[in-house]
Amino acid sequence: MKALAARRHDRRAPIVLLLLALLLTGGLYAVLAPTSADAAAAAPSASDIQTGEKLFQANCATCHGPSGAGTASGPSLIGVGAAAVNFQVGTGRMPAQQNGPQIEAKPVQFDDEQISQLGAFVASLGAGPAVPTEDQVDPSKGNSANGMALFRTNCAMCHNAVGAGGALSRGKFAPKLWETSPTHLYEAMLTGPQSMPVFSDTNLSPDEKRDIIAFISEQGDVAPGGLDLGSLGAVSEGLWAWIVGIGLLIGAAVWIGAKSS
Amino acid sequence: MTTTSTPTPAAKAAGATADYLDQRTGIGVVVKTFARKIFPDHWSFLLGEIALYSFVTILISGVFLTMFFVPSMGETTYTGPWSSMQGVEMSQAFSSTLRLSFEVRGGLLMRQVHHWAALIFMAAIVTHMMRVFFTGAFRKPRELNWVVGFTLLILGMLAGFSGYSLPDDVLSGNGLRIADGVIKAVPLIGSYTSYFVFGGEFPGQELIPRLFTVHVLLIPALILALIGLHLLFVVLHKHTQYPGSGRTEKNVVGYPVLPVYAAKAGGFFFVVFGVIALMGATMSINAVWNYGPYDPSPVSAGAQPDWYMLFLEGSLRLMPGQAEFVTWGGYTVSANIIIPAMIVPGILFTMLAAYPFIEAAVTGDRREHHILDRPRNRPFRTAFGVSIVVAFFILALAGSNDLIATHFHLSINDITWAFRVLIFVGPWLSFVITKRICLGLQRKDRELVLHGHETGRIVRFASGEYIEVHKPLDAHERWLRVQHEAIRPLEIEPAEDSRGVRRKGYALDRMRQRVSQVFYEDRVEPVTPAELTASHSHGEHDALEADVHEPTQVGGGSHLVEPDAETGVEGRNPQI
């Protein structure tokens, strides 16, 4: 005990500790850091397609058919491409949990490698849109003002003016976009999942898609006026005017009225 | 230190100033009258003050906004700090609203204070109106003041609509487009009126300057004038008061304006202003930069007007589109817009405005009323008011059907159909239920007056009989429950006189009687002194009741004397 305490006062102790700390930080970083996108963008190997096929047979074939040609309970996946797989599986929508007005996002069931293997297999069934590169979806490279104009004319009628989500017919809905990753936003525009229309590259060019992503990425985190109340517009404002405003004021009126008697 | 009443220099100066003013304006008489004016005290009498003070807040913040807002539809390119608007073409109205929000110091706070104050203003008007309606404060001599207040409600809605249309963003443009559609749906003159209002085809170049004049000059001037008239009527009529011992149709029990009431009212202004400022500082409202500059093509999901116009949105959303038809001669009649945007609000608002006159005519009552009704004692009126409120509420919910769908994971089609049924069933059902509740509460009152409070004390008699001891009400409690008069349906003379000759005017009388029966057939009469006496002398357990009765207790913590009539009844009761 005493020896340990004495050694702690050694002049070299801080340096040793510093080195240890650096080593630990570096090691943790190497283990936990997200892998670069190069791995995903690399051309799929034959073994990836094979592993993907196995995953497909185990998890998807029940509805989409053993060859991916579709059954009565699931559409054909020939020609949908890796982008559709990356969106559907990467947001947890697939494998579907239950039938409903629409298939909803839920916790993701596969890791990134498995998703890219599944995508490689589905892409091998027929040519389709590929997963976009990091550069294509980088919000910092987009023009958010142009994105605002495009979003208003193409997206806001379902997704609300700032992408806070909105209702569709018969229980379907356009989801809120603020938590969706740029890659998934791009893939959704490209492949048109469920009720959403496809915005092909002739419709919205890749640059325009990136502008829209830049606009969406600016929403939700900055509210210059204070609490954003869900960015839902006048209904939520009216609700809060009654609850907070009239609630507090009637409370004050009761208090003032009670002071007399 | 002296004890003489030598005035201080300050007091002397104040006295001299007051004298100077009085000699030249005669204001002393006014101050004397006002300072001694008595106002009764109750929290619900402050609801109208909330409306008044939020209107003052609107005026103050609105003056600030006019310093920076540019009411022009001239085109400009945005170069301010908000990145998603960089280089976007827009009107000067929208551009100056953005500048007001992001570059003018305190501008966004003022915008938000102005808008929150407008929402609170309308909400306070509605709650104040509900108080006046349900307590019968609109009865003679106050019917005209009800109409003035009703006009203020309509003007408030117009002020709000013209105000939130000014920034020229997509949402406000959507609202104006609906207004344009409604105007165009008016038969014969619709298209001409629309061109007249917008100075050409919608949206034109004229609208924002025109709306600006309406919003900052015309409507505020009218509102101010009518508020003046409204308050003048209150002074002339004197304030109503809730029923209670010591309060009659001929007196007002309360505090003089100076000092108590003036201090309270002045303090309450700062409370109202403070709450609105707090909301403006912490809660975002009408974030126009989210919607972008107006362009007639886009409409975003969740586009709704401010809450007080939501009933109109809901009415339009509920109407099936098939009602539109083409008459001979090729004229289109847009019944799908005329019905929800003109007929439905027309019916609801007309009933609201005309109710005092309808009730006066049905009741045949020409007397003045200064004592308020307890809502339960007028079951028809209370139920009628509730059903109007329910109708507006259902329409407002229908206007929010998309948000209900997304937040409760329901099908928007089912919700819309549910509301289509509810708009017919809901008001009727709430009428029946409210009326039953009122009658039930009146029976409860009778029960309490006749038998007193349950004490939970069970006593067994020598004969083996068990009874629960009841504690009689004190005089104030009892007075509150027996003071009102029961209004009975009209009684008319028979159709034929004693010789069998048909009487003139019988048909009209019979009709009036029928309407009167709708209003007043179902009723619970208040306890009469005779019934009370009878109930207090039935059987041997009276002696026990007398034990627990404490005649000196005074209810409600007030220091009021027992009303004479009541002590009279007690005096006649041999048990006490």
Short mmCIF file of N, CA, C and O in Angstrom, two decimals, chain A residues 104 144-145 148 152-153 156-162 166-171 173 215 218-219 222 224-229 231-235 237-238 240-242 244-246 248-250 252-254 256-257 259-260, chain B residues 41 43 46-47 50 82-86 88 102 108 112 116 119-120 123 127 170 255 264 268 271-272 275 279 282-286 289-291 293 298-301 304-307 400 402-403 406-407 410-413:
data_model
loop_
_atom_site.label_atom_id
_atom_site.label_comp_id
_atom_site.label_asym_id
_atom_site.label_seq_id
_atom_site.Cartn_x
_atom_site.Cartn_y
_atom_site.Cartn_z
N GLU A 104 -44.94 -0.08 -41.17
CA GLU A 104 -44.30 1.03 -40.47
C GLU A 104 -42.85 0.74 -40.11
O GLU A 104 -42.46 -0.42 -39.97
N SER A 144 -30.10 24.60 -49.92
CA SER A 144 -31.35 24.38 -49.19
C SER A 144 -32.47 25.29 -49.69
O SER A 144 -33.65 24.97 -49.58
N ALA A 145 -32.14 26.46 -50.25
CA ALA A 145 -33.20 27.35 -50.76
C ALA A 145 -33.89 26.72 -51.96
O ALA A 145 -35.12 26.72 -52.06
N MET A 148 -35.97 23.99 -50.65
CA MET A 148 -37.25 24.46 -50.09
C MET A 148 -38.30 24.57 -51.21
O MET A 148 -39.42 24.07 -51.08
N ARG A 152 -41.60 22.16 -51.45
CA ARG A 152 -42.95 22.71 -51.42
C ARG A 152 -43.81 22.18 -52.56
O ARG A 152 -44.99 21.89 -52.38
N THR A 153 -43.21 22.06 -53.75
CA THR A 153 -44.03 21.64 -54.89
C THR A 153 -44.17 20.13 -54.97
O THR A 153 -45.14 19.63 -55.53
N ALA A 156 -44.44 18.63 -49.83
CA ALA A 156 -45.12 19.19 -48.66
C ALA A 156 -46.59 18.81 -48.59
O ALA A 156 -47.16 18.79 -47.49
N MET A 157 -47.23 18.50 -49.71
CA MET A 157 -48.66 18.20 -49.65
C MET A 157 -48.93 16.92 -48.86
O MET A 157 -50.05 16.73 -48.39
N CYS A 158 -47.96 16.04 -48.71
CA CYS A 158 -48.15 14.87 -47.85
C CYS A 158 -47.33 14.96 -46.57
O CYS A 158 -47.79 14.56 -45.51
N HIS A 159 -46.10 15.45 -46.69
CA HIS A 159 -45.18 15.39 -45.54
C HIS A 159 -45.22 16.64 -44.67
O HIS A 159 -44.41 16.76 -43.77
N ASN A 160 -46.10 17.61 -44.93
CA ASN A 160 -46.20 18.89 -44.21
C ASN A 160 -45.07 19.84 -44.65
O ASN A 160 -44.09 19.41 -45.23
N ALA A 161 -45.26 21.12 -44.42
CA ALA A 161 -44.37 22.15 -44.98
C ALA A 161 -42.91 21.95 -44.61
O ALA A 161 -42.02 22.28 -45.38
N VAL A 162 -42.64 21.41 -43.42
CA VAL A 162 -41.26 21.22 -43.01
C VAL A 162 -40.94 19.74 -42.80
O VAL A 162 -39.95 19.39 -42.15
N GLY A 166 -47.79 13.88 -42.28
CA GLY A 166 -49.19 14.22 -42.51
C GLY A 166 -50.00 12.97 -42.81
O GLY A 166 -49.46 11.88 -42.97
N ALA A 167 -51.33 13.15 -42.88
CA ALA A 167 -52.22 12.01 -43.04
C ALA A 167 -52.46 11.72 -44.52
O ALA A 167 -52.49 12.61 -45.34
N LEU A 168 -52.63 10.43 -44.84
CA LEU A 168 -53.09 9.99 -46.15
C LEU A 168 -54.41 9.28 -45.95
O LEU A 168 -54.91 9.17 -44.84
N SER A 169 -54.97 8.75 -47.04
CA SER A 169 -56.29 8.13 -46.92
C SER A 169 -56.23 6.80 -46.16
O SER A 169 -55.20 6.13 -46.14
N ARG A 170 -57.34 6.44 -45.54
CA ARG A 170 -57.56 5.13 -44.91
C ARG A 170 -56.45 4.69 -43.95
O ARG A 170 -55.98 3.56 -44.01
N GLY A 171 -56.01 5.58 -43.08
CA GLY A 171 -55.07 5.19 -42.04
C GLY A 171 -53.62 5.21 -42.47
O GLY A 171 -52.72 5.01 -41.64
N PHE A 173 -50.19 7.10 -43.75
CA PHE A 173 -49.68 8.43 -43.45
C PHE A 173 -48.30 8.62 -44.05
O PHE A 173 -47.58 7.65 -44.30
N PHE A 215 -32.44 20.79 -47.43
CA PHE A 215 -33.55 21.52 -46.81
C PHE A 215 -34.08 20.76 -45.59
O PHE A 215 -34.27 21.34 -44.51
N GLU A 218 -32.12 20.87 -42.39
CA GLU A 218 -32.15 22.12 -41.62
C GLU A 218 -33.40 22.23 -40.77
O GLU A 218 -33.53 23.14 -39.96
N GLN A 219 -34.37 21.32 -40.96
CA GLN A 219 -35.62 21.42 -40.21
C GLN A 219 -35.54 20.64 -38.90
O GLN A 219 -34.77 19.69 -38.78
N VAL A 222 -33.59 23.64 -35.46
CA VAL A 222 -33.57 25.06 -35.11
C VAL A 222 -34.99 25.60 -35.13
O VAL A 222 -35.68 25.52 -36.14
N PRO A 224 -36.40 29.18 -34.27
CA PRO A 224 -36.03 30.52 -33.79
C PRO A 224 -37.02 31.08 -32.77
O PRO A 224 -36.65 31.88 -31.94
N GLY A 225 -38.28 30.65 -32.83
CA GLY A 225 -39.29 31.26 -31.98
C GLY A 225 -39.51 30.57 -30.65
O GLY A 225 -40.44 30.90 -29.94
N GLY A 226 -38.68 29.59 -30.29
CA GLY A 226 -38.90 28.86 -29.04
C GLY A 226 -39.37 27.45 -29.34
O GLY A 226 -39.03 26.89 -30.38
N LEU A 227 -40.19 26.89 -28.44
CA LEU A 227 -40.68 25.52 -28.64
C LEU A 227 -41.46 25.45 -29.95
O LEU A 227 -42.26 26.33 -30.25
N ASP A 228 -41.20 24.39 -30.75
CA ASP A 228 -41.82 24.37 -32.08
C ASP A 228 -43.24 23.79 -32.06
O ASP A 228 -43.95 23.84 -33.06
N LEU A 229 -43.70 23.25 -30.90
CA LEU A 229 -45.07 22.71 -30.76
C LEU A 229 -45.37 21.67 -31.84
O LEU A 229 -46.49 21.55 -32.31
N SER A 231 -44.31 21.65 -34.90
CA SER A 231 -44.34 22.22 -36.26
C SER A 231 -45.60 21.81 -37.00
O SER A 231 -45.57 21.54 -38.19
N LEU A 232 -46.72 21.75 -36.30
CA LEU A 232 -47.96 21.28 -36.91
C LEU A 232 -48.89 22.42 -37.31
O LEU A 232 -49.97 22.19 -37.81
N GLY A 233 -48.47 23.65 -37.06
CA GLY A 233 -49.28 24.77 -37.51
C GLY A 233 -50.35 25.19 -36.52
O GLY A 233 -50.22 24.98 -35.31
N ALA A 234 -51.42 25.75 -37.07
CA ALA A 234 -52.37 26.52 -36.27
C ALA A 234 -53.17 25.68 -35.27
O ALA A 234 -53.59 26.19 -34.24
N VAL A 235 -53.38 24.39 -35.57
CA VAL A 235 -54.20 23.59 -34.64
C VAL A 235 -53.47 23.42 -33.31
O VAL A 235 -54.05 23.63 -32.24
N GLU A 237 -51.12 25.31 -32.20
CA GLU A 237 -51.02 26.64 -31.57
C GLU A 237 -52.31 26.99 -30.83
O GLU A 237 -52.27 27.47 -29.70
N GLY A 238 -53.44 26.71 -31.48
CA GLY A 238 -54.73 26.99 -30.84
C GLY A 238 -54.92 26.18 -29.57
O GLY A 238 -55.38 26.69 -28.56
N TRP A 240 -52.60 25.03 -27.61
CA TRP A 240 -51.75 25.54 -26.52
C TRP A 240 -52.24 26.90 -26.06
O TRP A 240 -52.08 27.25 -24.88
N ALA A 241 -52.83 27.69 -26.96
CA ALA A 241 -53.39 28.98 -26.53
C ALA A 241 -54.46 28.75 -25.47
O ALA A 241 -54.54 29.46 -24.47
N TRP A 242 -55.30 27.72 -25.68
CA TRP A 242 -56.35 27.42 -24.71
C TRP A 242 -55.77 26.82 -23.44
O TRP A 242 -56.12 27.23 -22.34
N VAL A 244 -52.42 26.60 -22.19
CA VAL A 244 -51.47 27.41 -21.43
C VAL A 244 -52.04 28.80 -21.19
O VAL A 244 -52.13 29.26 -20.05
N GLY A 245 -52.46 29.48 -22.26
CA GLY A 245 -52.88 30.88 -22.14
C GLY A 245 -54.12 31.03 -21.29
O GLY A 245 -54.08 31.61 -20.19
N ILE A 246 -55.24 30.50 -21.79
CA ILE A 246 -56.51 30.66 -21.06
C ILE A 246 -56.44 29.90 -19.73
O ILE A 246 -56.99 30.35 -18.73
N LEU A 248 -53.78 29.51 -17.70
CA LEU A 248 -53.09 30.35 -16.71
C LEU A 248 -53.93 31.57 -16.35
O LEU A 248 -54.00 31.96 -15.18
N LEU A 249 -54.58 32.17 -17.35
CA LEU A 249 -55.30 33.42 -17.08
C LEU A 249 -56.56 33.17 -16.25
O LEU A 249 -56.89 33.98 -15.38
N ILE A 250 -57.26 32.07 -16.51
CA ILE A 250 -58.42 31.76 -15.67
C ILE A 250 -57.95 31.42 -14.27
O ILE A 250 -58.57 31.82 -13.27
N ALA A 252 -55.37 32.74 -12.83
CA ALA A 252 -55.10 34.05 -12.20
C ALA A 252 -56.40 34.74 -11.82
O ALA A 252 -56.49 35.36 -10.75
N ALA A 253 -57.42 34.64 -12.69
CA ALA A 253 -58.71 35.28 -12.40
C ALA A 253 -59.34 34.68 -11.14
O ALA A 253 -59.85 35.40 -10.28
N VAL A 254 -59.27 33.35 -11.02
CA VAL A 254 -59.83 32.70 -9.83
C VAL A 254 -59.09 33.17 -8.59
O VAL A 254 -59.69 33.47 -7.56
N ILE A 256 -57.44 36.04 -8.18
CA ILE A 256 -57.80 37.44 -7.88
C ILE A 256 -59.21 37.51 -7.30
O ILE A 256 -59.47 38.22 -6.34
N GLY A 257 -60.14 36.72 -7.90
CA GLY A 257 -61.52 36.73 -7.40
C GLY A 257 -61.62 36.23 -5.98
O GLY A 257 -62.39 36.73 -5.18
N LYS A 259 -59.54 36.58 -3.65
CA LYS A 259 -58.90 37.46 -2.67
C LYS A 259 -59.91 38.33 -1.93
O LYS A 259 -59.59 38.94 -0.93
N SER A 260 -61.13 38.45 -2.48
CA SER A 260 -62.05 39.42 -1.90
C SER A 260 -62.78 38.86 -0.69
O SER A 260 -62.86 39.48 0.35
N ASP B 41 -67.71 41.07 -7.12
CA ASP B 41 -66.45 40.38 -7.29
C ASP B 41 -66.68 38.90 -7.56
O ASP B 41 -67.30 38.21 -6.77
N TRP B 43 -64.63 35.58 -10.02
CA TRP B 43 -63.59 35.36 -11.04
C TRP B 43 -64.16 35.38 -12.45
O TRP B 43 -63.52 35.85 -13.39
N LEU B 46 -64.05 38.42 -14.63
CA LEU B 46 -62.77 38.90 -15.14
C LEU B 46 -62.48 38.37 -16.55
O LEU B 46 -61.49 38.77 -17.17
N LEU B 47 -63.34 37.47 -17.07
CA LEU B 47 -63.06 36.88 -18.39
C LEU B 47 -63.07 37.95 -19.47
O LEU B 47 -62.24 37.96 -20.37
N ILE B 50 -59.91 39.82 -19.54
CA ILE B 50 -58.82 39.15 -20.27
C ILE B 50 -58.88 39.58 -21.73
O ILE B 50 -57.86 39.91 -22.33
N TRP B 82 -31.73 33.81 -43.21
CA TRP B 82 -32.37 32.48 -43.18
C TRP B 82 -31.98 31.71 -44.44
O TRP B 82 -32.38 32.05 -45.55
N SER B 83 -31.17 30.65 -44.25
CA SER B 83 -30.47 30.04 -45.39
C SER B 83 -31.42 29.42 -46.40
O SER B 83 -31.18 29.48 -47.60
N SER B 84 -32.51 28.79 -45.95
CA SER B 84 -33.35 28.10 -46.93
C SER B 84 -34.21 29.08 -47.74
O SER B 84 -35.04 28.66 -48.53
N MET B 85 -34.04 30.41 -47.54
CA MET B 85 -34.75 31.38 -48.36
C MET B 85 -33.77 32.18 -49.22
O MET B 85 -34.18 33.10 -49.95
N GLN B 86 -32.47 31.86 -49.11
CA GLN B 86 -31.45 32.62 -49.84
C GLN B 86 -31.75 32.67 -51.33
O GLN B 86 -31.91 31.65 -51.98
N VAL B 88 -34.33 33.52 -52.91
CA VAL B 88 -35.68 33.15 -53.36
C VAL B 88 -36.46 34.43 -53.68
O VAL B 88 -36.39 35.42 -52.96
N PHE B 102 -36.01 37.97 -38.18
CA PHE B 102 -34.62 37.55 -37.97
C PHE B 102 -33.64 38.70 -37.80
O PHE B 102 -32.54 38.49 -37.31
N LEU B 108 -39.11 39.26 -33.66
CA LEU B 108 -39.78 37.96 -33.60
C LEU B 108 -40.63 37.87 -32.33
O LEU B 108 -41.77 37.38 -32.35
N GLN B 112 -44.62 37.26 -32.28
CA GLN B 112 -45.23 36.13 -31.55
C GLN B 112 -46.18 36.62 -30.47
O GLN B 112 -47.24 36.04 -30.26
N TRP B 116 -50.00 35.44 -30.45
CA TRP B 116 -50.55 34.75 -29.26
C TRP B 116 -51.65 35.60 -28.63
O TRP B 116 -52.70 35.09 -28.22
N LEU B 119 -54.83 35.06 -30.42
CA LEU B 119 -55.50 33.79 -30.08
C LEU B 119 -56.16 33.88 -28.71
O LEU B 119 -57.28 33.42 -28.50
N ILE B 120 -55.46 34.52 -27.75
CA ILE B 120 -56.01 34.67 -26.40
C ILE B 120 -57.22 35.60 -26.42
O ILE B 120 -58.22 35.35 -25.74
N ALA B 123 -60.11 33.62 -27.63
CA ALA B 123 -60.49 32.61 -26.63
C ALA B 123 -61.18 33.28 -25.44
O ALA B 123 -62.15 32.75 -24.90
N THR B 127 -64.95 32.56 -24.01
CA THR B 127 -65.25 32.15 -22.63
C THR B 127 -66.14 33.18 -21.94
O THR B 127 -67.07 32.82 -21.20
N VAL B 170 -47.17 30.81 -47.82
CA VAL B 170 -48.02 29.83 -48.50
C VAL B 170 -49.29 29.56 -47.69
O VAL B 170 -50.40 29.49 -48.23
N TYR B 255 -67.35 45.84 -4.36
CA TYR B 255 -66.40 46.83 -3.90
C TYR B 255 -66.45 48.04 -4.80
O TYR B 255 -66.74 47.92 -5.98
N LYS B 264 -57.06 45.84 -8.52
CA LYS B 264 -57.15 44.46 -9.03
C LYS B 264 -57.12 44.43 -10.54
O LYS B 264 -56.40 43.65 -11.16
N PHE B 268 -54.34 42.95 -12.95
CA PHE B 268 -54.67 41.83 -13.85
C PHE B 268 -54.19 42.12 -15.26
O PHE B 268 -53.83 41.20 -15.99
N VAL B 271 -50.82 40.83 -15.40
CA VAL B 271 -50.82 39.36 -15.43
C VAL B 271 -51.08 38.87 -16.85
O VAL B 271 -50.37 38.01 -17.38
N VAL B 272 -52.10 39.47 -17.50
CA VAL B 272 -52.44 39.06 -18.87
C VAL B 272 -51.27 39.34 -19.80
O VAL B 272 -50.84 38.48 -20.58
N VAL B 275 -48.44 36.83 -19.13
CA VAL B 275 -48.66 35.48 -19.66
C VAL B 275 -48.47 35.46 -21.18
O VAL B 275 -47.81 34.57 -21.73
N MET B 279 -45.62 33.46 -23.34
CA MET B 279 -45.89 32.57 -24.47
C MET B 279 -45.13 33.03 -25.71
O MET B 279 -44.54 32.21 -26.43
N THR B 282 -41.45 31.97 -25.46
CA THR B 282 -41.02 30.57 -25.35
C THR B 282 -41.68 29.65 -26.37
O THR B 282 -41.19 28.55 -26.59
N MET B 283 -42.79 30.07 -26.96
CA MET B 283 -43.49 29.15 -27.86
C MET B 283 -43.61 29.75 -29.25
O MET B 283 -44.13 30.85 -29.42
N SER B 284 -43.14 28.98 -30.23
CA SER B 284 -43.15 29.42 -31.61
C SER B 284 -44.58 29.49 -32.13
O SER B 284 -45.38 28.62 -31.83
N ILE B 285 -44.89 30.54 -32.88
CA ILE B 285 -46.23 30.62 -33.49
C ILE B 285 -46.12 31.18 -34.89
O ILE B 285 -45.36 32.11 -35.14
N ASN B 286 -46.87 30.58 -35.81
CA ASN B 286 -46.89 30.97 -37.22
C ASN B 286 -45.49 31.22 -37.77
O ASN B 286 -45.14 32.32 -38.15
N TRP B 289 -41.45 31.28 -42.11
CA TRP B 289 -40.30 30.82 -42.91
C TRP B 289 -40.40 29.33 -43.21
O TRP B 289 -39.75 28.84 -44.11
N ASN B 290 -41.23 28.60 -42.44
CA ASN B 290 -41.45 27.19 -42.76
C ASN B 290 -42.25 27.01 -44.04
O ASN B 290 -42.11 26.01 -44.73
N TYR B 291 -43.13 27.98 -44.32
CA TYR B 291 -44.06 27.79 -45.44
C TYR B 291 -43.51 28.35 -46.75
O TYR B 291 -43.90 27.91 -47.82
N PRO B 293 -42.56 31.76 -49.46
CA PRO B 293 -43.37 32.81 -50.07
C PRO B 293 -44.55 32.23 -50.82
O PRO B 293 -44.48 31.10 -51.32
N PRO B 298 -48.69 25.24 -54.50
CA PRO B 298 -48.56 24.24 -53.43
C PRO B 298 -49.53 24.44 -52.27
O PRO B 298 -49.87 25.57 -51.91
N VAL B 299 -49.97 23.32 -51.70
CA VAL B 299 -50.70 23.31 -50.43
C VAL B 299 -50.05 22.22 -49.60
O VAL B 299 -49.94 21.10 -50.07
N SER B 300 -49.57 22.54 -48.40
CA SER B 300 -48.89 21.50 -47.64
C SER B 300 -49.88 20.75 -46.75
O SER B 300 -50.97 21.26 -46.46
N ALA B 301 -49.49 19.54 -46.36
CA ALA B 301 -50.32 18.78 -45.42
C ALA B 301 -50.40 19.55 -44.12
O ALA B 301 -49.45 20.22 -43.73
N GLN B 304 -54.01 24.54 -41.83
CA GLN B 304 -55.25 24.90 -41.13
C GLN B 304 -55.21 26.35 -40.70
O GLN B 304 -54.13 26.91 -40.51
N PRO B 305 -56.39 26.97 -40.55
CA PRO B 305 -56.41 28.35 -40.07
C PRO B 305 -56.28 28.40 -38.55
O PRO B 305 -56.29 27.36 -37.89
N ASP B 306 -56.16 29.61 -38.01
CA ASP B 306 -56.14 29.77 -36.56
C ASP B 306 -57.42 29.20 -35.96
O ASP B 306 -58.44 29.08 -36.63
N TRP B 307 -57.37 28.90 -34.66
CA TRP B 307 -58.43 28.07 -34.08
C TRP B 307 -59.84 28.63 -34.24
O TRP B 307 -60.79 27.87 -34.42
N SER B 400 -59.51 19.51 -37.96
CA SER B 400 -58.21 18.94 -37.59
C SER B 400 -58.17 17.45 -37.90
O SER B 400 -57.35 16.73 -37.31
N ASP B 402 -56.99 15.52 -40.14
CA ASP B 402 -55.74 14.87 -40.54
C ASP B 402 -54.80 14.70 -39.36
O ASP B 402 -54.11 13.69 -39.24
N LEU B 403 -54.79 15.68 -38.45
CA LEU B 403 -53.92 15.55 -37.28
C LEU B 403 -54.44 14.49 -36.32
O LEU B 403 -53.67 13.76 -35.70
N THR B 406 -53.26 11.17 -37.84
CA THR B 406 -51.86 10.77 -37.65
C THR B 406 -51.53 10.55 -36.18
O THR B 406 -50.77 9.66 -35.85
N HIS B 407 -52.14 11.34 -35.28
CA HIS B 407 -51.75 11.23 -33.87
C HIS B 407 -52.42 10.05 -33.16
O HIS B 407 -51.90 9.57 -32.17
N LEU B 410 -55.62 6.64 -36.85
CA LEU B 410 -56.95 6.29 -37.31
C LEU B 410 -57.03 6.58 -38.81
O LEU B 410 -56.19 7.28 -39.37
N SER B 411 -58.07 6.04 -39.43
CA SER B 411 -58.28 6.30 -40.84
C SER B 411 -59.01 7.63 -41.01
O SER B 411 -60.07 7.85 -40.42
N ILE B 412 -58.45 8.51 -41.82
CA ILE B 412 -59.04 9.85 -41.99
C ILE B 412 -60.44 9.74 -42.59
O ILE B 412 -61.33 10.54 -42.27
N ASN B 413 -60.68 8.72 -43.42
CA ASN B 413 -62.01 8.55 -44.01
C ASN B 413 -63.04 8.22 -42.93
O ASN B 413 -64.13 8.77 -42.91
#
